[in-house]
PDB file of C-alpha atoms in Angstrom:
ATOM      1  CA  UNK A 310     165.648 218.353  -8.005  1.00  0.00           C
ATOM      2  CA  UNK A 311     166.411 221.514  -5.754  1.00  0.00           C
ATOM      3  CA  UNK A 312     166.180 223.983  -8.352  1.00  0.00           C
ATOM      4  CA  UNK A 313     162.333 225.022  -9.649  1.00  0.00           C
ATOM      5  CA  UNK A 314     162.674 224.665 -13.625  1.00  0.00           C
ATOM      6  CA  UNK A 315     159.454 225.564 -15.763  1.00  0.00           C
ATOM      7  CA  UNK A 316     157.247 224.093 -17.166  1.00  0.00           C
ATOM      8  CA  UNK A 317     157.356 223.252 -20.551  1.00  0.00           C
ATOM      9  CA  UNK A 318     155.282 225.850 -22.957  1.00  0.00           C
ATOM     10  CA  UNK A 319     152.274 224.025 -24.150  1.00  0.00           C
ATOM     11  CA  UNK A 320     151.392 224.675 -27.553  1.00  0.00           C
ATOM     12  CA  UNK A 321     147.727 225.313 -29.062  1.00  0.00           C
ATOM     13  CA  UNK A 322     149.151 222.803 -31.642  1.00  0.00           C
ATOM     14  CA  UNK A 323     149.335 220.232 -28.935  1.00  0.00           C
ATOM     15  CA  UNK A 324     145.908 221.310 -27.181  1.00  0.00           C
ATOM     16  CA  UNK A 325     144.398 220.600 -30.717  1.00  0.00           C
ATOM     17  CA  UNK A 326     145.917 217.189 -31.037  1.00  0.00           C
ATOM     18  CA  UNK A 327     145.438 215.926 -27.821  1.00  0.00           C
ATOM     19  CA  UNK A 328     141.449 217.882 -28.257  1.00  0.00           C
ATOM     20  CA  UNK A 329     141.198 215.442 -31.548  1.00  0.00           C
ATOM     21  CA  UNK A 330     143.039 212.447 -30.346  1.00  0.00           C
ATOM     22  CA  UNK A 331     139.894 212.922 -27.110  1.00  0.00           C
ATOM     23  CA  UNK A 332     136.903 213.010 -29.592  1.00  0.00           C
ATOM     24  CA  UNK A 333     138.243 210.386 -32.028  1.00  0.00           C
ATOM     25  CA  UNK A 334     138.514 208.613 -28.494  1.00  0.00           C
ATOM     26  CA  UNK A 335     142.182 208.032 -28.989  1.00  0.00           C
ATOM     27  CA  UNK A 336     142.829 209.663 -25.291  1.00  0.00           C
ATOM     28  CA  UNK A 337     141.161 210.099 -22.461  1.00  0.00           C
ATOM     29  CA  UNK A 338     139.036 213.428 -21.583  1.00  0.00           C
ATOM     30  CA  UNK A 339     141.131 213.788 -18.457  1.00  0.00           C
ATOM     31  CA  UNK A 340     144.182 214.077 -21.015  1.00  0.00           C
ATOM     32  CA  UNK A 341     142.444 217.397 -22.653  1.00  0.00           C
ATOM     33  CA  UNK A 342     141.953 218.792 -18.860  1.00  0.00           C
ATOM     34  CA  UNK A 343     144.897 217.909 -17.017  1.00  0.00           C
ATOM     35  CA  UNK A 344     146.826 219.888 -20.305  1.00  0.00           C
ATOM     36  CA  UNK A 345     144.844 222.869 -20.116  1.00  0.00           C
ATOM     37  CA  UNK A 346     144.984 223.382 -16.140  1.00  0.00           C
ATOM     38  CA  UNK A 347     148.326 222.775 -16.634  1.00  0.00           C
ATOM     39  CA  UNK A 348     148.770 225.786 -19.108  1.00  0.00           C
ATOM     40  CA  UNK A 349     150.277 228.516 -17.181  1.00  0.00           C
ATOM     41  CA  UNK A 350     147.644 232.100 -16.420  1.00  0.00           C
ATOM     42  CA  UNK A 351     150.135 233.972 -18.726  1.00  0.00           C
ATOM     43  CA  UNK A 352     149.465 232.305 -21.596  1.00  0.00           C
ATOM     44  CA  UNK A 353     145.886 232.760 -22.371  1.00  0.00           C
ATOM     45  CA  UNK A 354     146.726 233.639 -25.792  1.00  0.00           C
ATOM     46  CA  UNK A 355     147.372 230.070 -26.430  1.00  0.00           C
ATOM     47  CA  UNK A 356     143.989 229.206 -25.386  1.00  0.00           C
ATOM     48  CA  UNK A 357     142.638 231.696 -27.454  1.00  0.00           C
ATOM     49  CA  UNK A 358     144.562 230.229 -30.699  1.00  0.00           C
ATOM     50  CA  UNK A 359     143.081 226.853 -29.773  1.00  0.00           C
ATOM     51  CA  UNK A 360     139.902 228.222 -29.860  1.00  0.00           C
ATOM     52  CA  UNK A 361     140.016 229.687 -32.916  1.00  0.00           C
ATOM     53  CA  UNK A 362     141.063 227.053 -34.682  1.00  0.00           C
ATOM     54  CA  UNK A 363     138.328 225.073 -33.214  1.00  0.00           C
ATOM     55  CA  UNK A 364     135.993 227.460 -34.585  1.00  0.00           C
ATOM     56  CA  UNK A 365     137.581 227.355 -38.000  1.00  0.00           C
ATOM     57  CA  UNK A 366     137.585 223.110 -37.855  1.00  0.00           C
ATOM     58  CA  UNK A 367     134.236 223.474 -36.941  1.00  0.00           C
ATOM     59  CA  UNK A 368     132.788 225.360 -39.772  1.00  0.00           C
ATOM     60  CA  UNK A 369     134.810 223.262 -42.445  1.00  0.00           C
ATOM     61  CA  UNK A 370     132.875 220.221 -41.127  1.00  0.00           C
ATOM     62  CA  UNK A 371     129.725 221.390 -39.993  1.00  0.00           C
ATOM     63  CA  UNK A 372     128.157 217.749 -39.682  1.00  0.00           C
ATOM     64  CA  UNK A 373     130.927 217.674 -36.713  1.00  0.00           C
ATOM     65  CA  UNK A 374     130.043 220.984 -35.064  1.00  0.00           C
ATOM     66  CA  UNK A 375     126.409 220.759 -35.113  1.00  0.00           C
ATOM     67  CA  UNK A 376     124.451 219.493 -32.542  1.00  0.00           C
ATOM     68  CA  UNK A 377     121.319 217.652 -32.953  1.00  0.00           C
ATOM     69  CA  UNK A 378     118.321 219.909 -33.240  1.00  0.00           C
ATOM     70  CA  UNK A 379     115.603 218.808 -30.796  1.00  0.00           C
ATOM     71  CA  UNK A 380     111.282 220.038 -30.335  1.00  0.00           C
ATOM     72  CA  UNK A 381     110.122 222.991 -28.100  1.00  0.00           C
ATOM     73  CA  UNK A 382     108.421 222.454 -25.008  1.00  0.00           C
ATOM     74  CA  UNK A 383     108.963 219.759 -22.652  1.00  0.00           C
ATOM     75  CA  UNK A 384     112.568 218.888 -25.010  1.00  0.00           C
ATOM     76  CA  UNK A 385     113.733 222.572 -24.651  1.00  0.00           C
ATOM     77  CA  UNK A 386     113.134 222.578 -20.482  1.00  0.00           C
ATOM     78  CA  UNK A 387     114.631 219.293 -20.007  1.00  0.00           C
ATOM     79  CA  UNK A 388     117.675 220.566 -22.339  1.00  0.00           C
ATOM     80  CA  UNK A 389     117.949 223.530 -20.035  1.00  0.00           C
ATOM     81  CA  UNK A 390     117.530 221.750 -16.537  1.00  0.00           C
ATOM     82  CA  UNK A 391     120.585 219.248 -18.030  1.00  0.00           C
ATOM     83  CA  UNK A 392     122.545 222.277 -19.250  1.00  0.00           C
ATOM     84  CA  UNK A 393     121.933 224.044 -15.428  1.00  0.00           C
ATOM     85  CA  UNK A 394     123.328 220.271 -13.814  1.00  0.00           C
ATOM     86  CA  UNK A 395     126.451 220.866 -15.940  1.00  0.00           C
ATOM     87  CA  UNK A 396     127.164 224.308 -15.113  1.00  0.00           C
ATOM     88  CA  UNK A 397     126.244 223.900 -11.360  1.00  0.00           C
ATOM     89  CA  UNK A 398     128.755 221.081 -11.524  1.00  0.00           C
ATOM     90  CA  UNK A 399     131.626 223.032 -13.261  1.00  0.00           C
ATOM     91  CA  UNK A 400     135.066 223.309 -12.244  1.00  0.00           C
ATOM     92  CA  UNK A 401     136.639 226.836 -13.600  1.00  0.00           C
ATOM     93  CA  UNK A 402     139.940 228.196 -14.905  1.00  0.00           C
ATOM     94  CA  UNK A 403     140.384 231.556 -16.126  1.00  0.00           C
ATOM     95  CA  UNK A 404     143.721 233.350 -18.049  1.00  0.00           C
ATOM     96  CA  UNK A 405     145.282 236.740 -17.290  1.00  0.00           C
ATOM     97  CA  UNK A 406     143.791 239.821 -18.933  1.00  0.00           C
ATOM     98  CA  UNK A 407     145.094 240.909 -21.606  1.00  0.00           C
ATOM     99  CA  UNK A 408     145.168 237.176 -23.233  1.00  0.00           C
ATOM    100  CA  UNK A 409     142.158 236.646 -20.727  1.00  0.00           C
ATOM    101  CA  UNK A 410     140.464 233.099 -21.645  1.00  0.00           C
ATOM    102  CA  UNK A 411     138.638 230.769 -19.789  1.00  0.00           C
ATOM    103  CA  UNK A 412     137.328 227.021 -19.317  1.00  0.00           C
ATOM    104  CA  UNK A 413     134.742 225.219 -17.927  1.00  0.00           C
ATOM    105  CA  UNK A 414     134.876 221.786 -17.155  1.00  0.00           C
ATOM    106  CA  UNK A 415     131.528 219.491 -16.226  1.00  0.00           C
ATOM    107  CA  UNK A 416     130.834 215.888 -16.114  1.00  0.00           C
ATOM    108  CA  UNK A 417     130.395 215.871 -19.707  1.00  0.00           C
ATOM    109  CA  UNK A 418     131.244 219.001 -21.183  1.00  0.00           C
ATOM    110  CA  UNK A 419     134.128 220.988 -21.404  1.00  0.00           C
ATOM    111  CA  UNK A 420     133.608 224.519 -22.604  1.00  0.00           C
ATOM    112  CA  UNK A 421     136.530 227.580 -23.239  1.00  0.00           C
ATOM    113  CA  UNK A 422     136.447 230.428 -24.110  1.00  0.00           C
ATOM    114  CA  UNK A 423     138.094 233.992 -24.028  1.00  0.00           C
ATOM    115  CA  UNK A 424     134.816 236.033 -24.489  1.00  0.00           C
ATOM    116  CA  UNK A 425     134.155 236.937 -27.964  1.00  0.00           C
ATOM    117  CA  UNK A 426     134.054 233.322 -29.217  1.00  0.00           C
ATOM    118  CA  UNK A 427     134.010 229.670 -28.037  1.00  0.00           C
ATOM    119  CA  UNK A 428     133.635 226.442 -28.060  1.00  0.00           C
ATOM    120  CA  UNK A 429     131.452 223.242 -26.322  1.00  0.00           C
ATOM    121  CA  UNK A 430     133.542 220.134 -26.518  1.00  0.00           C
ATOM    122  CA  UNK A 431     131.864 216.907 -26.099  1.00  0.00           C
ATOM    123  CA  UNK A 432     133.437 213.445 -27.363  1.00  0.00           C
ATOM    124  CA  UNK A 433     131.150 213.020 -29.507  1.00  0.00           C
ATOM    125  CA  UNK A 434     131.170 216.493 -31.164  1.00  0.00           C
ATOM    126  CA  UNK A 435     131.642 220.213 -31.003  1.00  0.00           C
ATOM    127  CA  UNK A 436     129.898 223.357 -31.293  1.00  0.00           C
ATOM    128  CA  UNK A 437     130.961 226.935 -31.991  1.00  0.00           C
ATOM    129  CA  UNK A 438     129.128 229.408 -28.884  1.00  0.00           C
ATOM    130  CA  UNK A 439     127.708 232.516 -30.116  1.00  0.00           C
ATOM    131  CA  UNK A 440     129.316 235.776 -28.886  1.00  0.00           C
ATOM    132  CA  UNK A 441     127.011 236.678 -26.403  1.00  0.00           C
ATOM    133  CA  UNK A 442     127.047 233.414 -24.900  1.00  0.00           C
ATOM    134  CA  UNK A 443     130.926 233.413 -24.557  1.00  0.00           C
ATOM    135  CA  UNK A 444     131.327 236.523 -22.569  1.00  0.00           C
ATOM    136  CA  UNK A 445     128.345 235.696 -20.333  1.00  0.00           C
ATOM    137  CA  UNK A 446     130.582 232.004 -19.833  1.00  0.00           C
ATOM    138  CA  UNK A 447     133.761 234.035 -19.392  1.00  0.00           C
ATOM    139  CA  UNK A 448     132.622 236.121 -16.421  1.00  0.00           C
ATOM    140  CA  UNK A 449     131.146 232.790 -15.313  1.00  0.00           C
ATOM    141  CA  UNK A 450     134.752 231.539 -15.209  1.00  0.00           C
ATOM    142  CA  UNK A 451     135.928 234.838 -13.753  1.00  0.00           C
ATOM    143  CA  UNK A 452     133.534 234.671 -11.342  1.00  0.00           C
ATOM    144  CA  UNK A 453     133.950 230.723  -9.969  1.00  0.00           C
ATOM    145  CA  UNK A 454     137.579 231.287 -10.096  1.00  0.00           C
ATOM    146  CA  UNK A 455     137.385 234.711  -7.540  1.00  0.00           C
ATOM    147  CA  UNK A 456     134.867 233.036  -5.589  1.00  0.00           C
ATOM    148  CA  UNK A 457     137.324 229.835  -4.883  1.00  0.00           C
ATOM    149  CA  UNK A 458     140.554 232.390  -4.188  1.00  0.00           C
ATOM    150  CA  UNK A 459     138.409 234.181  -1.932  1.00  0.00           C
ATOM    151  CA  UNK A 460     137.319 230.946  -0.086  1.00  0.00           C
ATOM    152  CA  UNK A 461     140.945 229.921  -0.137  1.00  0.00           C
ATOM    153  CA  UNK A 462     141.993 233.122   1.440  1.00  0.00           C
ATOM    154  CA  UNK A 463     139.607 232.574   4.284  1.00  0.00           C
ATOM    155  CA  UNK A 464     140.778 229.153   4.964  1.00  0.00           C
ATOM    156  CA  UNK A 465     144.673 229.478   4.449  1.00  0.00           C
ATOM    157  CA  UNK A 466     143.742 232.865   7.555  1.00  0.00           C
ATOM    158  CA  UNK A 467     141.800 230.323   9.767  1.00  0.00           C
ATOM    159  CA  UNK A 468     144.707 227.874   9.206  1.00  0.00           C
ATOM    160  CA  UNK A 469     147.416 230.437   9.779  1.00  0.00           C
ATOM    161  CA  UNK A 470     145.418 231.962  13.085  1.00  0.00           C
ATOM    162  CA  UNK A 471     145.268 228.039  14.172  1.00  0.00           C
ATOM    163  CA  UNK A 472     148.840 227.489  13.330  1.00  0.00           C
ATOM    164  CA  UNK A 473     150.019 230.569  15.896  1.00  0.00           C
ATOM    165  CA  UNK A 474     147.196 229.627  18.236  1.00  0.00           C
ATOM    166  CA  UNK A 475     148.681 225.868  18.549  1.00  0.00           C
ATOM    167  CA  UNK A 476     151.958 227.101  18.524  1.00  0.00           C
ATOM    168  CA  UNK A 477     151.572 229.959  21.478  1.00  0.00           C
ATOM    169  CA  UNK A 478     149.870 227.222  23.254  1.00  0.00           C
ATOM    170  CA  UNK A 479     152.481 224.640  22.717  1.00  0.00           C
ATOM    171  CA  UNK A 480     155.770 226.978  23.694  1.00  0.00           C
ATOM    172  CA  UNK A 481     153.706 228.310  27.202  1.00  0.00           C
ATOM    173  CA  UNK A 482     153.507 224.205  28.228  1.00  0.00           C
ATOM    174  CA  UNK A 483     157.647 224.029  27.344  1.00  0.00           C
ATOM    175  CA  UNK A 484     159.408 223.641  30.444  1.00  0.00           C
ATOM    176  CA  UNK A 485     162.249 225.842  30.868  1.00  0.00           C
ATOM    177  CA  UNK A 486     165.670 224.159  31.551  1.00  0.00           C
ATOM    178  CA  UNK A 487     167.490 225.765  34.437  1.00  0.00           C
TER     179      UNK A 487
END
């Protein structure tokens, strides 16, 4: 193909079938994932319809959304230490403002959100995030997705400086043909 064509528009119709088709374990989690990262950084707003229809599937079947309700103490800091492992092991996409959204993806978790209301997606089942807890995950998003442009930046300038360094290098040692 020599011409760039693109991509096909997802729609938040599809993200909730495919989201379904995952829990009812009809299709793989990577199926979910590899459809949202796929979704283009203009389209947030589709993100943000998936999410609240989520929301609204959620509190129609409540037995679905909720998770299961565990002691204080030593329960509550393990819960928290497991819940640190899957955000220190998150990989991050985030939407342009003004349809800004964002998702989190874990070993065995996948969160969005677009910072007024989300959702934790397990296979198993789903839960709605309180407000709060959905900006605090959006600028999380925000945040590992500047951090890894930044990082890129860096390398693609080391690459480029090694690129002209090898290639100044390479044209003195060229023999000129008299």
């Amino acid at each position: 193909m020599t011409q760039d064509q693109p991509s096909p528009q997802v729609s938040a119709e599809t993200l909730l079938e495919t989201i379904r088709a995952w829990q009812a374990g009809e299709a793989p989690r990577e199926a979910v994932t590899l459809l949202l990262a796929a979704l283009p950084a203009d389209q947030g707003e589709t993100l943000q319809a998936t999410i609240r229809e989520l929301n609204h599937w959620i509190k129609a079947a409540p037995t679905q959304g909720q998770a299961k309700s565990q002691s204080q103490g030593a329960a509550h800091q393990d819960e928290t230490d497991a819940w640190r492992s899957e955000l220190m092991a998150c990989r991050a996409k985030a939407w342009s403002y003004p349809q800004g959204a964002g998702m989190l993806v874990s070993p065995a978790v996948l969160i969005l959100t677009d910072g007024n209301q989300g959702v934790i997606l397990q296979q198993d089942h789903a839960r709605a995030l309180p407000s709060s807890t959905s900006g605090s995950l959006m600028l999380l998003c925000q945040t590992i997705v500047m951090a890894q442009n930044a990082v890129d930046a860096k390398e693609v300038g080391q690459l480029r400086q090694q690129r002209i360094d090898s290639t100044s290098t390479s044209l003195s040692e060229i023999e000129v043909i008299q």
